[in-house]
PDB file of C-alpha atoms in Angstrom:
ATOM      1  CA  UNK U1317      24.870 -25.038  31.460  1.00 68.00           C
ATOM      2  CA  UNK U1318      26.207 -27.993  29.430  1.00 75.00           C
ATOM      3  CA  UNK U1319      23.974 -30.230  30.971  1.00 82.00           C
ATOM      4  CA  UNK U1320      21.003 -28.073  30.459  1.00 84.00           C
ATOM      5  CA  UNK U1321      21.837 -28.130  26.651  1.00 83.00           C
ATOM      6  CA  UNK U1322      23.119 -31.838  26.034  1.00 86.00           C
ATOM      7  CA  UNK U1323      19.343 -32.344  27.593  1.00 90.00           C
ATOM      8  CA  UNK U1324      17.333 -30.176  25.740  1.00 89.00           C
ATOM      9  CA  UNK U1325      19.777 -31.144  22.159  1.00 88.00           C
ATOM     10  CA  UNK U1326      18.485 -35.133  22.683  1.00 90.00           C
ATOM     11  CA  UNK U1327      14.863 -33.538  23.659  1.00 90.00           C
ATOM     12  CA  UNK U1328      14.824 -31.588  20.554  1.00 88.00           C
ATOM     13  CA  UNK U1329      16.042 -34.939  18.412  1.00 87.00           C
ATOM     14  CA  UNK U1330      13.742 -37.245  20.399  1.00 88.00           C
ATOM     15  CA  UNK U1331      10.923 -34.830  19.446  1.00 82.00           C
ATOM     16  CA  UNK U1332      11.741 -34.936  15.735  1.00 78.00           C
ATOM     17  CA  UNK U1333      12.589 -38.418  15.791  1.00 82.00           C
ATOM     18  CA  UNK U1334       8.988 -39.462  17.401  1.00 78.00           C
ATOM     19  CA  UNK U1335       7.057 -37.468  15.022  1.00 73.00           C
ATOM     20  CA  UNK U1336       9.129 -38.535  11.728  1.00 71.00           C
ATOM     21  CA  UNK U1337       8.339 -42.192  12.561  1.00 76.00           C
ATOM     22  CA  UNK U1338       4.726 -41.733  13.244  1.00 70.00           C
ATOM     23  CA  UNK U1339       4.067 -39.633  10.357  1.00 69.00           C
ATOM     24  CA  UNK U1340       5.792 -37.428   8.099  1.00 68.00           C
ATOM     25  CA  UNK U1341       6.643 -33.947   9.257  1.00 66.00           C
ATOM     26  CA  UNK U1342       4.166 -32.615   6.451  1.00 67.00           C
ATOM     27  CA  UNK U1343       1.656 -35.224   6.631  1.00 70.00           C
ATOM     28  CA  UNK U1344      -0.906 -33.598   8.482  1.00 81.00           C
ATOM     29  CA  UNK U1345      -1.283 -29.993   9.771  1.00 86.00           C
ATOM     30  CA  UNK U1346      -0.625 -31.312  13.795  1.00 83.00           C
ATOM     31  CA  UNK U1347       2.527 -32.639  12.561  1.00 81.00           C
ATOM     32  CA  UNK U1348       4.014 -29.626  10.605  1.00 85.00           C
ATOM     33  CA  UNK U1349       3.225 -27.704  13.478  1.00 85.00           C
ATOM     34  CA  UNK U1350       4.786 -29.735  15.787  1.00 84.00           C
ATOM     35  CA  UNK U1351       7.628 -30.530  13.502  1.00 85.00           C
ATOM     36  CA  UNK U1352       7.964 -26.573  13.158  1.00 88.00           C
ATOM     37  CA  UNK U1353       7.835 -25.899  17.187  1.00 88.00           C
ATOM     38  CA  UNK U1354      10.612 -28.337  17.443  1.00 89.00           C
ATOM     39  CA  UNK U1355      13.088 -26.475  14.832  1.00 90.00           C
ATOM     40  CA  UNK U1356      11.645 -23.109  16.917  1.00 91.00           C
ATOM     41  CA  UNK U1357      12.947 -24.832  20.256  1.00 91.00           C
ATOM     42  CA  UNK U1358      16.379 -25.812  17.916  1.00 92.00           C
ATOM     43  CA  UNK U1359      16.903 -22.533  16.815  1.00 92.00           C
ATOM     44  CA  UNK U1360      16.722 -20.676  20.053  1.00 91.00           C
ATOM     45  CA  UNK U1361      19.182 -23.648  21.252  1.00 91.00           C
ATOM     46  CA  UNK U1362      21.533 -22.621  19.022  1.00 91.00           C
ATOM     47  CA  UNK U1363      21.018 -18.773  19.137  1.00 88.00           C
ATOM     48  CA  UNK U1364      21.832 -19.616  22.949  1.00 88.00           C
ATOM     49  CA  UNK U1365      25.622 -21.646  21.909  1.00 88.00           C
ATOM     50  CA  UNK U1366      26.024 -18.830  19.488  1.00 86.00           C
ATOM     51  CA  UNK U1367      25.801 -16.337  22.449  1.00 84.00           C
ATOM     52  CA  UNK U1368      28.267 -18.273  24.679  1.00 85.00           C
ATOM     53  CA  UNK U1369      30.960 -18.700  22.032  1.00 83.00           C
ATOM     54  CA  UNK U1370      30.347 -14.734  21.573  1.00 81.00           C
ATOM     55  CA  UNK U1371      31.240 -14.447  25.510  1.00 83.00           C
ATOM     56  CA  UNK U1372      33.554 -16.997  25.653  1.00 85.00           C
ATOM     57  CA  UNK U1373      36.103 -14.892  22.274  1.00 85.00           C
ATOM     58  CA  UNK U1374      34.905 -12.186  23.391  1.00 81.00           C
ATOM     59  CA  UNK U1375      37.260 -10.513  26.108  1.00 85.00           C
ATOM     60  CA  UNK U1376      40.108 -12.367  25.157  1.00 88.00           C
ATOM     61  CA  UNK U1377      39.987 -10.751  21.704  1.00 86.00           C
ATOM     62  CA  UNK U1378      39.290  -7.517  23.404  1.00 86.00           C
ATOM     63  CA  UNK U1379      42.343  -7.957  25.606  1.00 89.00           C
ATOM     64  CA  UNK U1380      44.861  -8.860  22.371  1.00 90.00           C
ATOM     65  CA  UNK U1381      43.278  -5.849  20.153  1.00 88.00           C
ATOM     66  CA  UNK U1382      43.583  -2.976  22.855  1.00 88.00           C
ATOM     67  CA  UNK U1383      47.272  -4.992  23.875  1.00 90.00           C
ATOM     68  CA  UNK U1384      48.214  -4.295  19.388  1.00 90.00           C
ATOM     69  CA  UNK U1385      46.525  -0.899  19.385  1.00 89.00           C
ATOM     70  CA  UNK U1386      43.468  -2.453  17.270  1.00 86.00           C
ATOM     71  CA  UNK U1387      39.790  -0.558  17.311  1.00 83.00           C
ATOM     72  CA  UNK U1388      37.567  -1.328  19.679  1.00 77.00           C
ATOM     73  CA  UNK U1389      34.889  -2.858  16.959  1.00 75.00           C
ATOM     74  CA  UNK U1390      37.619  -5.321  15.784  1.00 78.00           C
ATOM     75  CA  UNK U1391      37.014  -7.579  19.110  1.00 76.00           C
ATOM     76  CA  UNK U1392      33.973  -7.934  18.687  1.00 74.00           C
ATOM     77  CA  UNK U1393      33.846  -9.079  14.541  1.00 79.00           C
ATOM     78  CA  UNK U1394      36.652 -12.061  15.535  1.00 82.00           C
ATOM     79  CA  UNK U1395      34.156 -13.180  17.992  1.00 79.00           C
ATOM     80  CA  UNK U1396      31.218 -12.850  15.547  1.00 80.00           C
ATOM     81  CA  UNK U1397      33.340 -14.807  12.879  1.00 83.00           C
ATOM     82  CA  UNK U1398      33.995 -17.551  14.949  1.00 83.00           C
ATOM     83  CA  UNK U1399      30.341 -17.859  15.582  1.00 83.00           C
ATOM     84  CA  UNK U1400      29.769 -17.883  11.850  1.00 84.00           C
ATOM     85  CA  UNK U1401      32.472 -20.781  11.333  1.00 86.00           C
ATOM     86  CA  UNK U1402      30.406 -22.357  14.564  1.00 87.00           C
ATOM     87  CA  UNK U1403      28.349 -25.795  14.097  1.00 88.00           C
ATOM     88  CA  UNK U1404      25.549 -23.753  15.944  1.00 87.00           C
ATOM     89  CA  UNK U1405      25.320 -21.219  13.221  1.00 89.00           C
ATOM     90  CA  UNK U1406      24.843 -24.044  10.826  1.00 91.00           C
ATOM     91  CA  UNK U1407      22.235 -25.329  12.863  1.00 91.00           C
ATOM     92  CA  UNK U1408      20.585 -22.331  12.957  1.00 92.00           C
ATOM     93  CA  UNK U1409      20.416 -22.024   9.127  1.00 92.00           C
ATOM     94  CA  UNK U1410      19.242 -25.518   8.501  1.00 92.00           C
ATOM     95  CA  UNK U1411      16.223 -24.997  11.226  1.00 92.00           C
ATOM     96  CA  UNK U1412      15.566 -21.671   9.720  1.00 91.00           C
ATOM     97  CA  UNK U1413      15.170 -23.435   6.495  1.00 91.00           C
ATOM     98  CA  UNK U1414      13.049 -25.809   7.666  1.00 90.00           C
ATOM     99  CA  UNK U1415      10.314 -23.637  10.088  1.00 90.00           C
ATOM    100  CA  UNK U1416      10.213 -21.855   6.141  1.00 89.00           C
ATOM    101  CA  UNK U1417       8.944 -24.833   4.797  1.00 88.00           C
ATOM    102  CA  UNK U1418       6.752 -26.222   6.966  1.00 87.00           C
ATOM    103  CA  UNK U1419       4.855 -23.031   7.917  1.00 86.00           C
ATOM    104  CA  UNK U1420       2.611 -23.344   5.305  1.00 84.00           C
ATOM    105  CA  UNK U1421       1.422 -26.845   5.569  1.00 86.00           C
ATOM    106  CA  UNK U1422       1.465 -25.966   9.906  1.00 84.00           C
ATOM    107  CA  UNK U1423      -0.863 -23.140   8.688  1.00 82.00           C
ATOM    108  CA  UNK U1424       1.829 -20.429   9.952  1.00 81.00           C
ATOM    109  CA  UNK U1425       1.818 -17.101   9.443  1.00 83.00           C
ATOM    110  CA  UNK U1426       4.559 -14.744   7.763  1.00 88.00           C
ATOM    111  CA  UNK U1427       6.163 -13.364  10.542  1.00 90.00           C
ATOM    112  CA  UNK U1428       9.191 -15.125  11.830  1.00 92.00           C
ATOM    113  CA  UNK U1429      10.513 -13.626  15.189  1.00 92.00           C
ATOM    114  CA  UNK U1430      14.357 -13.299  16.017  1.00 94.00           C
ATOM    115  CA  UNK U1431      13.687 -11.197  19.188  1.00 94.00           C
ATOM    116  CA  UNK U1432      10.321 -11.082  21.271  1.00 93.00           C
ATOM    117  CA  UNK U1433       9.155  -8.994  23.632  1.00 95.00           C
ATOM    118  CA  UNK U1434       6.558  -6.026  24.284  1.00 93.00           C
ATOM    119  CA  UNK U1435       6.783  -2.487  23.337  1.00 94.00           C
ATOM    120  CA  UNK U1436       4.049  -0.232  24.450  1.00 90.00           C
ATOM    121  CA  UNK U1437       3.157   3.522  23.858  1.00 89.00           C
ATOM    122  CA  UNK U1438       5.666   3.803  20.587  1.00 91.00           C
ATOM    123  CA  UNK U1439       5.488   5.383  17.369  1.00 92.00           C
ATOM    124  CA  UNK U1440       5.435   3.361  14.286  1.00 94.00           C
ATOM    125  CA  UNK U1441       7.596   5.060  11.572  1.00 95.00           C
ATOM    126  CA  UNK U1442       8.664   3.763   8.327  1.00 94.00           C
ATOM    127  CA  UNK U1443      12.061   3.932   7.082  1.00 96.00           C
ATOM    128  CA  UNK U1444      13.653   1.808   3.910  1.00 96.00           C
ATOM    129  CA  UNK U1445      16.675   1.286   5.969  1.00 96.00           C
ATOM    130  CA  UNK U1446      18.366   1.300   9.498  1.00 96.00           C
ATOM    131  CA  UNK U1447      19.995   4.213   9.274  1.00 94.00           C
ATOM    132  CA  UNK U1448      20.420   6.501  12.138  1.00 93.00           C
ATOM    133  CA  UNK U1449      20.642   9.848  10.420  1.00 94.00           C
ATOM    134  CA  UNK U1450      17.198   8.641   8.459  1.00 94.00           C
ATOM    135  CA  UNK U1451      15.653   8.452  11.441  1.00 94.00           C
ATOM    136  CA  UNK U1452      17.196  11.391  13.552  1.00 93.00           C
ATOM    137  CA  UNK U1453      15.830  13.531  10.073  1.00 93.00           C
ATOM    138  CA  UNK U1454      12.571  12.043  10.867  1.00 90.00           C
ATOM    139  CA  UNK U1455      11.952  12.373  14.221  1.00 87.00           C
ATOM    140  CA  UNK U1456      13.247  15.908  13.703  1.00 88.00           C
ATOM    141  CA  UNK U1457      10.373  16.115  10.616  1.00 86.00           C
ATOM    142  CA  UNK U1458       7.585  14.884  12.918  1.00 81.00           C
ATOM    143  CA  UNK U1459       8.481  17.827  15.729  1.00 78.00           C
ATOM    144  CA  UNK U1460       8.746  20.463  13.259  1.00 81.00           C
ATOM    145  CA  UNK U1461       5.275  19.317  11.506  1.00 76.00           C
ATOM    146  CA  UNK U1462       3.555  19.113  14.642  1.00 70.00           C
ATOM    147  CA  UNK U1463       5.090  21.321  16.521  1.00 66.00           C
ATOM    148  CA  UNK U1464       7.073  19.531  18.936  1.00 57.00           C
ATOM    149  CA  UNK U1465      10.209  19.718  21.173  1.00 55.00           C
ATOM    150  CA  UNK U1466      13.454  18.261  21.282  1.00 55.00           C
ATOM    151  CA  UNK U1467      15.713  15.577  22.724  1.00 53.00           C
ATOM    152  CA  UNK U1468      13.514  13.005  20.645  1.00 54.00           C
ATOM    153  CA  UNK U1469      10.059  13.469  22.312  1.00 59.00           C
ATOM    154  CA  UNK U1470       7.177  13.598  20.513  1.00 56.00           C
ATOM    155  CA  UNK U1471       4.625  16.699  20.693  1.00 51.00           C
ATOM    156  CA  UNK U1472       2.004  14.460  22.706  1.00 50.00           C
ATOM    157  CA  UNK U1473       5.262  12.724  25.470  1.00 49.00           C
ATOM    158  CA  UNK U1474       6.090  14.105  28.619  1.00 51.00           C
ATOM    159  CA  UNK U1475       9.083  11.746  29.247  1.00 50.00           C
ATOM    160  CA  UNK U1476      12.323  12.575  29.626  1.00 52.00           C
ATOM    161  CA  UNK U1477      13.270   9.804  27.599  1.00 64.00           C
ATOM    162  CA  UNK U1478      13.065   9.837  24.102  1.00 79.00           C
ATOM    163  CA  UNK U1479       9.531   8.379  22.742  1.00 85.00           C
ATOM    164  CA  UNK U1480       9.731   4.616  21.704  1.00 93.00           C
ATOM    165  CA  UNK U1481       9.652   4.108  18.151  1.00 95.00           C
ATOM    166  CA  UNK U1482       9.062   0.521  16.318  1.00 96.00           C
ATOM    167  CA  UNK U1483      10.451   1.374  12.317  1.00 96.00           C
ATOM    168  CA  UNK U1484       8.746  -0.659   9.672  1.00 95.00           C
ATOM    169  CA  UNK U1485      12.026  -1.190   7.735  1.00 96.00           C
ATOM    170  CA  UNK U1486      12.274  -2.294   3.387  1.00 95.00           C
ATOM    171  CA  UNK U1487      15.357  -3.736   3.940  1.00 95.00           C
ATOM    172  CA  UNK U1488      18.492  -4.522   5.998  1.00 96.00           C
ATOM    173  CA  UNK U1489      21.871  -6.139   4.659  1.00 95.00           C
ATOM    174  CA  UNK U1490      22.131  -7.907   7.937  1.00 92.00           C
ATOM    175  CA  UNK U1491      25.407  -6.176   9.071  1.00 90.00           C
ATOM    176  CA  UNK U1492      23.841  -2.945  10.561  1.00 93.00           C
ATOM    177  CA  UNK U1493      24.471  -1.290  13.526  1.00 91.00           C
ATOM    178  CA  UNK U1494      21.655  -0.873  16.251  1.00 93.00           C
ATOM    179  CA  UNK U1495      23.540   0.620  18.882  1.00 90.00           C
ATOM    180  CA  UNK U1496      23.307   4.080  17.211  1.00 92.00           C
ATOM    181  CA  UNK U1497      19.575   3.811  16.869  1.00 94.00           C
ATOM    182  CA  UNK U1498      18.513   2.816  20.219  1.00 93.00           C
ATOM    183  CA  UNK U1499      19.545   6.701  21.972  1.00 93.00           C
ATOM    184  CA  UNK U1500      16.927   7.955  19.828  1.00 93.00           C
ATOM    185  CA  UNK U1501      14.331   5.971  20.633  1.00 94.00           C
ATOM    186  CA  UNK U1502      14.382   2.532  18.661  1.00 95.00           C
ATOM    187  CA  UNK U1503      12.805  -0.365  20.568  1.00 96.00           C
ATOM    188  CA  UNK U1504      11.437  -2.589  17.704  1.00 97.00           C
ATOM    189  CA  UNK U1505      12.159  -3.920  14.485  1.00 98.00           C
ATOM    190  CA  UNK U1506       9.895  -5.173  11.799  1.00 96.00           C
ATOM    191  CA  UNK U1507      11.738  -5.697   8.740  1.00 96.00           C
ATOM    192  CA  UNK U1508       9.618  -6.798   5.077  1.00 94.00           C
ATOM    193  CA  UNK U1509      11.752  -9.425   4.554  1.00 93.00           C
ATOM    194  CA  UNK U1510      13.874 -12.623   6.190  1.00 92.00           C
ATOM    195  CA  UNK U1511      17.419 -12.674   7.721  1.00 92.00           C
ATOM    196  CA  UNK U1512      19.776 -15.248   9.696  1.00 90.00           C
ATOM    197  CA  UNK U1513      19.085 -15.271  12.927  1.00 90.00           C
ATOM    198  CA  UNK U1514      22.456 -15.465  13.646  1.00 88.00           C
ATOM    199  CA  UNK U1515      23.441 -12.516  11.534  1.00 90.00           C
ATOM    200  CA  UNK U1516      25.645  -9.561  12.587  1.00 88.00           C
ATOM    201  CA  UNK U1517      21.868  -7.529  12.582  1.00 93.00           C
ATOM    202  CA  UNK U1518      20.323 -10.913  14.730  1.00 91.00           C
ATOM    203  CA  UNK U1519      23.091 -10.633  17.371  1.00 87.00           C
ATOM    204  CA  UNK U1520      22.747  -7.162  17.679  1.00 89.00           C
ATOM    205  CA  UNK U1521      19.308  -6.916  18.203  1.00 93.00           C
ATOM    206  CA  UNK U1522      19.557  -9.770  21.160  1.00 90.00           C
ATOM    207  CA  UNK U1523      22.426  -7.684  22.841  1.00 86.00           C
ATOM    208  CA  UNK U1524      20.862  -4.284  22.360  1.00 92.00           C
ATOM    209  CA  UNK U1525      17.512  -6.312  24.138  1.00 93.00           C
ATOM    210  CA  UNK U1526      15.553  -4.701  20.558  1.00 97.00           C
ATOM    211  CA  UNK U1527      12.332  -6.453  19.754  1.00 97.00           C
ATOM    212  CA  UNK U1528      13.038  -7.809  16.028  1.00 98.00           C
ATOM    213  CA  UNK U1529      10.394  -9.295  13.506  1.00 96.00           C
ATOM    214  CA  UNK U1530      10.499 -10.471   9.990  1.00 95.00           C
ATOM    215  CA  UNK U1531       7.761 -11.196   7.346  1.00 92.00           C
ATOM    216  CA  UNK U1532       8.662 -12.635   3.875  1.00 84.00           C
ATOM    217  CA  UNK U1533       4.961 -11.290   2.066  1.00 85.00           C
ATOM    218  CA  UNK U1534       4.717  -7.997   1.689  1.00 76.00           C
ATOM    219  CA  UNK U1535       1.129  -8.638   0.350  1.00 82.00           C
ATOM    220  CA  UNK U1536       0.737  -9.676   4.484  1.00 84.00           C
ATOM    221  CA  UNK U1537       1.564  -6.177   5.462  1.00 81.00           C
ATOM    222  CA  UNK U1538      -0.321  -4.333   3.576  1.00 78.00           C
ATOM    223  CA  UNK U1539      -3.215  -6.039   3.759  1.00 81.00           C
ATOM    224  CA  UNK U1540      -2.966  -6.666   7.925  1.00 82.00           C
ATOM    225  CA  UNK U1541      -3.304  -2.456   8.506  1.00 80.00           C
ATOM    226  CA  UNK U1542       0.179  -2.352   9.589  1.00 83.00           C
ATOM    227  CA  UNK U1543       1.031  -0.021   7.193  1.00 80.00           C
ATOM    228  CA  UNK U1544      -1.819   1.814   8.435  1.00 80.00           C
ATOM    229  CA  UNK U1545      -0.462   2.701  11.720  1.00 83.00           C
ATOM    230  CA  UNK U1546       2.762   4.380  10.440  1.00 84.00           C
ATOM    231  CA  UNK U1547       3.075   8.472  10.976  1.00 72.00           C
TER     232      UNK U1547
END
């Protein structure tokens, strides 16, 4: 594993490097592009080293808590701190900064993705924050409007599970929970605005395996028929 990343850290800095001295990063739409795929590939790099130092605090901190009588949740916000004092963090915050600025001379879109992945068959619902009880209320207000059961299915599912939902969301401190959401049905995240990757929310969503999105212009939204879709 430490191999893997000393290579790709002096691929990533080669990469930059090259392109710097041949032009600069925002000289030409090809090169903010390019420049911008490389901080991509640097970010994910780092949301990887952020991960490990997670593992590697977590369980011990877990041991010493349960050994002092501690909460459970305390573990796991030592290991999340020392990921925040991390050089990785940093690096993820300085590459965030600049895919920001070069996505509009790379011709970039809006959207800035801190988890991918595929969700298919789900209901897009709109909440203005990620709040459990919000959305329990809602689900609840969808089934009594059309006439639905319970357990989190929607009138027209015949899982057991509970339907997948993807929640539009106005806004998110970055220190939310997503473990509560997911029973009822949350698989996806777009959120109307940006946040660290490596925030308490960014972490989450990687552990809990929840597809996460951002876009910083509402305008974007509105005008793409996203907002259409939602009910």
């Amino acid at each position: 594993a430490a191999e893997r990343i000393l290579k790709e850290t002096i691929a990533i800095e080669s990469d930059l490097v090259a392109w710097h001295e041949a032009e600069p990063l925002t000289g030409s739409k090809e090169s903010a592009f390019r420049a911008a795929a490389a901080f991509e590939r640097a970010r994910r790099l780092a949301a990887d080293l952020a991960d490990a130092y997670a593992l590697l605090f977590h369980a011990p901190a877990a041991q010493m808590g349960s050994a002092l009588g501690l909460p459970p949740h305390m573990s796991s916000v030592f290991a999340e701190s020392e990921v925040r004092a991390s050089i990785p963090f940093q690096v993820s915050k300085i590459a965030s900064l600049a895919v920001k600025a070069l996505r509009r001379p790379a011709g970039a879109g809006p959207w800035d993705v801190l988890v991918g992945g595929r969700v298919e068959g789900a209901q897009l619902l709109s909440l203005p924050r990620l709040d459990p009880i919000l959305l329990a209320e809602t689900v609840k207000e969808i089934q009594r409007k059309s006439g639905g059961g319970s357990n989190g299915k929607f009138p027209n599912s015949k899982a057991t599970s509970p339907t997948p939902i993807i929640l539009l969301v106005n806004q998110a401190s970055g220190d939310e929970e997503l473990g509560p959401l997911t029973p009822l049905g949350l698989r996806a995240v777009i959120l109307r605005h940006e946040i660290p990757h490596l925030s308490h929310l960014g972490v989450r969503a990687r552990q809990e395996k929840v597809v996460f999105v951002t876009c910083d212009d509402p305008g974007f939204l509105a005008s793409s028929g996203v907002e259409g879709l939602v009910g």
